[in-house]
């Protein structure tokens, strides 16, 4: 898996993680 795809995936996960904590 390309590094750019991995970085994008991690960015999406970490950006959505706080939203899951607030629920």
Tab-separated table of N, CA and C in Angstrom:
chain	number	residue	atom	x	y	z
A	1	UNK	N	0.856	-1.202	0.000
A	1	UNK	CA	0.000	0.000	0.000
A	1	UNK	C	0.891	1.250	0.000
A	2	UNK	N	0.622	2.166	-0.894
A	2	UNK	CA	1.433	3.391	-0.959
A	2	UNK	C	1.362	4.183	0.346
A	3	UNK	N	2.426	4.904	0.629
A	3	UNK	CA	2.482	5.684	1.871
A	3	UNK	C	1.429	6.786	1.869
A	4	UNK	N	1.161	7.367	0.693
A	4	UNK	CA	0.175	8.447	0.606
A	4	UNK	C	-1.218	7.940	0.977
A	5	UNK	N	-1.535	6.734	0.524
A	5	UNK	CA	-2.850	6.161	0.838
A	5	UNK	C	-2.948	5.868	2.335
A	6	UNK	N	-1.852	5.363	2.906
A	6	UNK	CA	-1.843	5.056	4.334
A	6	UNK	C	-1.998	6.322	5.162
A	7	UNK	N	-1.288	7.377	4.766
A	7	UNK	CA	-1.365	8.641	5.495
A	7	UNK	C	-2.777	9.219	5.398
A	8	UNK	N	-3.380	9.117	4.223
A	8	UNK	CA	-4.736	9.632	4.036
A	8	UNK	C	-5.731	8.850	4.896
A	9	UNK	N	-5.572	7.531	4.947
A	9	UNK	CA	-6.462	6.693	5.738
A	9	UNK	C	-6.333	7.019	7.224
A	10	UNK	N	-5.092	7.169	7.688
A	10	UNK	CA	-4.873	7.494	9.099
A	10	UNK	C	-5.448	8.866	9.430
A	11	UNK	N	-5.310	9.811	8.511
A	11	UNK	CA	-5.834	11.153	8.742
A	11	UNK	C	-7.360	11.103	8.866
A	12	UNK	N	-7.994	10.288	8.036
A	12	UNK	CA	-9.453	10.158	8.090
A	12	UNK	C	-9.878	9.527	9.415
A	13	UNK	N	-9.165	8.490	9.831
A	13	UNK	CA	-9.522	7.784	11.068
A	13	UNK	C	-9.364	8.697	12.279
A	14	UNK	N	-8.222	9.391	12.357
A	14	UNK	CA	-7.967	10.235	13.530
A	14	UNK	C	-8.879	11.457	13.530
A	15	UNK	N	-9.318	11.920	12.371
A	15	UNK	CA	-10.201	13.085	12.314
A	15	UNK	C	-11.618	12.689	12.741
A	16	UNK	N	-11.982	11.425	12.535
A	16	UNK	CA	-13.321	10.965	12.891
A	16	UNK	C	-13.362	10.408	14.314
A	17	UNK	N	-12.190	10.080	14.877
A	17	UNK	CA	-12.147	9.438	16.195
A	17	UNK	C	-12.767	10.307	17.290
A	18	UNK	N	-12.450	11.612	17.372
A	18	UNK	CA	-13.068	12.455	18.404
A	18	UNK	C	-14.589	12.471	18.302
A	19	UNK	N	-15.122	12.364	17.109
A	19	UNK	CA	-16.575	12.364	16.933
A	19	UNK	C	-17.184	11.125	17.585
A	20	UNK	N	-16.486	9.985	17.469
A	20	UNK	CA	-16.986	8.753	18.082
A	20	UNK	C	-16.918	8.856	19.604
A	21	UNK	N	-15.916	9.573	20.119
A	21	UNK	CA	-15.790	9.716	21.571
A	21	UNK	C	-16.916	10.574	22.135
A	22	UNK	N	-17.384	11.544	21.350
A	22	UNK	CA	-18.433	12.446	21.830
A	22	UNK	C	-19.794	11.758	21.851
A	23	UNK	N	-19.952	10.713	21.058
A	23	UNK	CA	-21.244	10.017	20.992
A	23	UNK	C	-21.495	9.255	22.307
